[in-house]
Amino acid sequence: MNENPKFAVIGGGSWATAIAKMLCHNLDEVAWYMRNSSAIEEIKLNKHNPNYLSAVEFDTNQLLLTDDINQAVSYADYIVFAVPSAFLGKEMQKLNVDISNKVVISAIKGIIPESNSIVGEYFMETYNIPQENIAVIAGPCHAEEVALERLSYLTIASGDLAKAEVIANCLKSHYIKAKVSDDIIGTEYASMLKNIYAVACGMAHGLGYGDNFQALLMSNAIREMKKFIKKVHKMKRNINDSAYLGDLLVTGYSLFSRNRMFGNMIGKGYTVKSAQMEMNMIAEGYYATKSAYDMNLELKAKTPIINAVYDILYNGKEPKKVFKKLTEKLD
């Protein structure tokens, strides 16, 4: 294993900015690709990402900033992808460098819509990345709290625990704790599913349901998540670990959660399109809902919460009526 690993971050949003900040604590140089060349010039000039987490100040001598994805990928041994799942395919079309010998790290909390697959599966199937070279960054960890240097926790999952340790050590700091896991499939599905449940929690809040019901909703959500993941990949895992339950709770309850915010707007009467237009960030839970629902047509796990969110977002059903029926199915 390279004693001085080289990292590249792919993406220009809040989570990409937070990861670049974490890596800069431990590495002399980090490659950072973003497609917005004007944002790159702004960072070079003022040391801040102008669009996301603008309070974070960077030492630009540590950053190899580029709007050429091939330059960033060629530089790195470890590539962290932190772009919305719906846009990953479009970004990858620009790539003409072989990445089959790179370590690919997914910081994407969603499903690739073109293939209906988690990010790790997408890279294995499309770019011939061996499974031991795939890793996942899971929470509970909001980018906004990283910016504020509030104590946060990460789980790095990989089939190769030695690589997971390298990644964890490059992300750790006085405010970031990081542990490793070998449940790469379970953690990635949990990262996707928790966004759907956060949308549901937001919908409940927007509809006027109180804390008592939202606690019940999250209690049912973790059990539903366990059933779904067990159908996908059966192995011994503790669903109460922070990568599953912890990440679910922070995404469902935090005011920083874009998925909760999106759901709240839907609950208050916004259409899907109007809610998406008003938000400046992508709510991954919207895309994840369709992917999980479609997958479950074959898996046949019992998922009343996912079904309810799907009916509202994709079948245009009235949130108030759907949630009234959902309350009868939860315990």
XYZ file of C-alpha atoms in Angstrom:
331
model
C 0.000 0.000 0.000
C 1.311 3.436 -0.915
C 2.556 5.187 2.235
C 1.717 8.572 0.718
C -1.620 7.998 -0.982
C -2.824 10.562 -3.480
C -6.485 11.511 -3.342
C -8.796 13.211 -5.824
C -12.260 14.550 -5.023
C -14.793 14.567 -7.855
C -17.590 17.092 -7.355
C -18.147 20.703 -6.423
C -21.063 20.512 -3.965
C -21.264 20.700 -0.190
C -20.253 17.085 0.517
C -17.331 17.271 -1.940
C -16.228 20.505 -0.243
C -16.458 18.890 3.189
C -14.412 15.869 2.047
C -11.763 18.123 0.509
C -11.560 19.955 3.848
C -11.162 16.673 5.768
C -8.425 15.413 3.443
C -6.514 18.694 3.637
C -6.036 18.098 7.376
C -3.857 15.084 6.602
C -2.464 15.387 3.067
C -0.027 17.882 1.572
C -1.958 17.957 -1.693
C -5.462 16.996 -2.847
C -6.698 17.024 -6.438
C -10.171 18.505 -6.723
C -12.253 18.349 -9.883
C -15.347 20.449 -10.368
C -17.030 21.237 -13.665
C -17.674 24.871 -12.724
C -14.512 26.679 -13.833
C -15.690 30.009 -12.376
C -15.967 28.364 -8.928
C -12.393 27.133 -9.328
C -11.186 30.655 -10.066
C -13.126 31.936 -7.050
C -11.464 29.368 -4.766
C -8.020 30.290 -6.128
C -8.726 33.968 -5.549
C -10.644 33.962 -2.243
C -9.891 30.489 -0.768
C -13.611 29.602 -0.491
C -16.055 27.591 -2.545
C -18.476 30.387 -3.511
C -21.497 28.118 -3.848
C -21.259 25.589 -1.005
C -19.924 25.755 2.567
C -18.490 29.179 1.799
C -17.300 29.551 5.418
C -14.637 26.866 4.829
C -11.262 28.434 4.075
C -8.721 26.440 2.075
C -4.967 26.746 1.754
C -4.928 26.775 -2.036
C -1.313 25.562 -2.045
C -2.747 22.198 -0.958
C -5.271 22.006 -3.802
C -4.739 20.832 -7.341
C -7.899 22.427 -8.729
C -9.042 21.403 -12.186
C -12.095 21.351 -14.439
C -10.608 18.349 -16.292
C -11.739 15.098 -14.680
C -8.964 13.212 -16.470
C -6.274 15.341 -14.838
C -7.687 14.698 -11.350
C -8.114 10.959 -11.937
C -4.637 10.555 -13.446
C -3.113 12.193 -10.365
C -4.798 10.003 -7.764
C -4.528 6.528 -6.276
C -7.827 7.039 -4.421
C -10.751 8.767 -6.133
C -13.661 10.067 -4.039
C -16.835 10.539 -6.077
C -19.157 13.086 -4.469
C -21.561 14.140 -7.216
C -25.326 13.563 -7.254
C -26.054 10.017 -8.420
C -28.315 11.307 -11.215
C -25.357 13.174 -12.761
C -22.563 10.629 -12.286
C -23.044 8.997 -15.687
C -22.821 12.372 -17.440
C -19.584 13.248 -15.624
C -18.078 9.850 -16.387
C -18.682 10.355 -20.117
C -15.841 12.896 -19.981
C -13.423 10.265 -18.674
C -10.897 8.725 -21.049
C -8.387 7.493 -18.442
C -8.300 3.852 -17.323
C -9.352 3.673 -13.658
C -9.397 -0.117 -13.281
C -6.336 -0.003 -11.010
C -7.581 2.890 -8.860
C -9.385 2.718 -5.515
C -12.859 4.155 -6.105
C -14.620 5.646 -3.080
C -18.332 6.394 -3.208
C -19.493 9.375 -1.188
C -22.729 9.299 -3.205
C -25.901 8.542 -1.265
C -28.026 7.310 -4.107
C -28.719 4.977 -7.010
C -27.456 5.338 -10.578
C -30.758 5.821 -12.447
C -29.519 4.478 -15.810
C -28.557 1.091 -14.342
C -30.696 1.082 -11.170
C -27.571 0.015 -9.283
C -25.652 1.256 -6.268
C -22.488 3.164 -7.078
C -20.115 0.326 -6.223
C -21.922 -2.065 -8.568
C -21.910 0.593 -11.302
C -18.132 0.986 -11.125
C -17.507 -2.756 -10.992
C -19.713 -3.454 -14.008
C -18.906 -0.409 -16.143
C -15.243 0.271 -15.339
C -13.955 -3.175 -14.290
C -13.029 -2.040 -10.793
C -12.406 -5.130 -8.606
C -14.600 -5.265 -5.509
C -11.588 -4.965 -3.192
C -10.904 -1.561 -4.809
C -14.363 -0.191 -4.003
C -15.070 1.699 -0.788
C -18.011 3.640 0.658
C -18.063 6.648 2.982
C -21.077 6.463 5.310
C -22.221 8.793 8.091
C -23.758 10.036 10.323
C -22.074 13.175 9.031
C -23.561 16.342 7.548
C -21.313 18.536 5.414
C -22.519 21.627 7.260
C -21.283 20.250 10.588
C -17.926 19.366 9.057
C -17.658 23.015 7.996
C -18.341 24.046 11.605
C -15.836 21.417 12.870
C -18.468 19.811 15.073
C -17.634 16.282 16.184
C -18.730 13.896 13.433
C -18.445 10.181 12.697
C -17.714 8.259 9.512
C -17.739 4.587 8.617
C -15.477 3.528 5.737
C -16.665 0.247 4.239
C -14.594 -1.868 1.871
C -13.961 -5.490 1.001
C -10.293 -4.724 1.710
C -10.040 -3.463 5.293
C -6.433 -2.327 4.774
C -7.596 0.123 2.101
C -10.478 1.183 4.339
C -7.949 1.987 7.090
C -5.892 4.131 4.701
C -9.001 6.108 3.729
C -10.134 6.438 7.358
C -6.724 7.707 8.443
C -6.728 10.329 5.691
C -10.133 11.639 6.837
C -9.619 11.632 10.609
C -8.984 14.798 12.576
C -9.713 16.302 15.990
C -13.396 16.543 14.996
C -13.741 13.546 12.635
C -13.817 9.997 14.008
C -13.647 7.213 11.421
C -14.014 3.450 11.731
C -13.967 0.656 9.141
C -16.449 -2.013 8.075
C -16.507 -4.898 5.598
C -20.244 -4.454 4.855
C -19.777 -2.476 1.677
C -23.134 -3.477 0.134
C -25.194 -2.965 3.288
C -23.720 0.452 4.094
C -24.231 1.679 0.548
C -27.859 0.558 0.467
C -28.392 2.100 3.916
C -26.966 5.397 2.627
C -29.503 5.290 -0.192
C -32.530 4.138 1.809
C -32.106 6.608 4.675
C -32.756 9.449 2.234
C -36.179 7.990 1.403
C -37.059 7.755 5.083
C -35.855 11.330 5.613
C -38.222 12.453 2.857
C -41.011 10.602 4.701
C -40.059 12.290 7.963
C -40.142 15.683 6.253
C -43.538 14.918 4.734
C -44.879 13.989 8.174
C -43.612 17.283 9.604
C -45.074 19.257 6.705
C -48.428 17.559 7.254
C -48.425 18.585 10.910
C -47.562 15.266 12.557
C -45.660 15.754 15.798
C -42.518 14.343 17.367
C -44.301 11.266 18.684
C -45.335 10.092 15.226
C -41.970 10.952 13.684
C -40.231 8.838 16.337
C -42.573 5.966 15.481
C -41.869 6.538 11.780
C -38.088 6.328 12.291
C -38.483 3.237 14.487
C -40.393 1.526 11.699
C -37.950 2.851 9.090
C -34.906 1.136 10.624
C -36.786 -2.179 10.720
C -37.925 -1.682 7.134
C -34.344 -0.868 6.113
C -33.115 -4.054 7.791
C -35.632 -6.176 5.844
C -34.749 -4.542 2.534
C -30.965 -4.854 2.963
C -31.263 -8.446 4.181
C -33.081 -9.311 0.944
C -30.309 -7.696 -1.097
C -27.289 -9.017 0.807
C -27.637 -11.410 3.707
C -24.767 -11.199 6.185
C -24.295 -10.601 9.900
C -24.661 -6.873 10.557
C -25.897 -4.792 13.469
C -28.518 -2.469 12.017
C -28.196 -0.311 15.151
C -24.612 0.681 14.237
C -23.989 4.314 13.380
C -23.609 3.635 9.639
C -27.228 2.428 9.525
C -29.332 3.734 12.423
C -27.134 6.749 13.184
C -27.111 7.947 9.587
C -30.860 7.383 9.338
C -31.566 9.449 12.444
C -29.419 12.434 11.513
C -30.851 12.508 7.981
C -34.406 12.165 9.256
C -34.195 14.781 12.000
C -31.498 17.320 11.130
C -32.401 20.790 9.904
C -29.397 20.433 7.560
C -31.050 17.475 5.794
C -32.010 18.377 2.243
C -34.141 15.226 1.971
C -36.140 16.147 5.058
C -36.476 19.684 3.653
C -37.736 18.328 0.333
C -40.266 16.084 2.075
C -41.407 18.942 4.303
C -42.158 21.047 1.233
C -44.158 18.204 -0.348
C -46.098 17.772 2.899
C -46.902 21.482 2.908
C -48.390 21.250 -0.578
C -45.552 21.928 -3.000
C -45.518 19.899 -6.200
C -42.412 17.795 -6.793
C -41.282 20.139 -9.561
C -41.805 23.317 -7.548
C -39.974 21.855 -4.531
C -37.036 20.828 -6.725
C -36.894 24.264 -8.326
C -36.873 26.065 -4.975
C -34.112 23.899 -3.501
C -30.565 24.739 -4.533
C -29.381 21.182 -3.835
C -30.331 17.720 -5.061
C -32.561 15.626 -2.791
C -31.213 12.133 -3.492
C -34.256 10.590 -1.824
C -36.439 11.542 -4.792
C -34.456 9.358 -7.193
C -33.803 6.672 -4.577
C -37.532 6.203 -3.982
C -38.199 5.035 -7.533
C -35.115 2.817 -7.581
C -35.969 1.158 -4.262
C -39.625 0.709 -5.229
C -38.691 -0.865 -8.583
C -36.110 -3.140 -6.954
C -38.605 -4.251 -4.355
C -40.995 -5.510 -7.016
C -38.566 -8.448 -7.190
C -37.218 -8.445 -3.618
C -40.717 -8.377 -2.096
C -39.632 -6.957 1.245
C -42.404 -5.402 3.346
C -41.859 -1.653 2.764
C -44.975 0.408 3.563
C -42.958 3.623 4.078
C -41.144 3.376 0.735
C -44.474 2.546 -0.945
C -46.141 5.579 0.628
C -43.382 7.972 -0.450
C -43.468 6.473 -3.962
C -47.253 6.956 -4.214
C -46.883 10.621 -3.308
C -43.837 11.447 -5.448
C -44.511 9.316 -8.525
C -48.227 8.500 -8.539
C -49.302 11.995 -7.542
C -51.383 10.831 -4.599
C -52.394 13.294 -1.913
C -49.890 13.209 0.990
C -52.584 13.656 3.655
C -54.541 10.605 2.491
C -51.451 8.444 1.967
C -50.102 9.201 5.432
C -53.466 8.545 7.054
C -53.350 5.026 5.566
C -49.671 4.663 6.534
C -50.446 5.374 10.199
C -52.579 2.220 10.239
C -49.680 0.086 8.979
C -47.014 1.196 11.488
C -46.517 -0.056 15.021
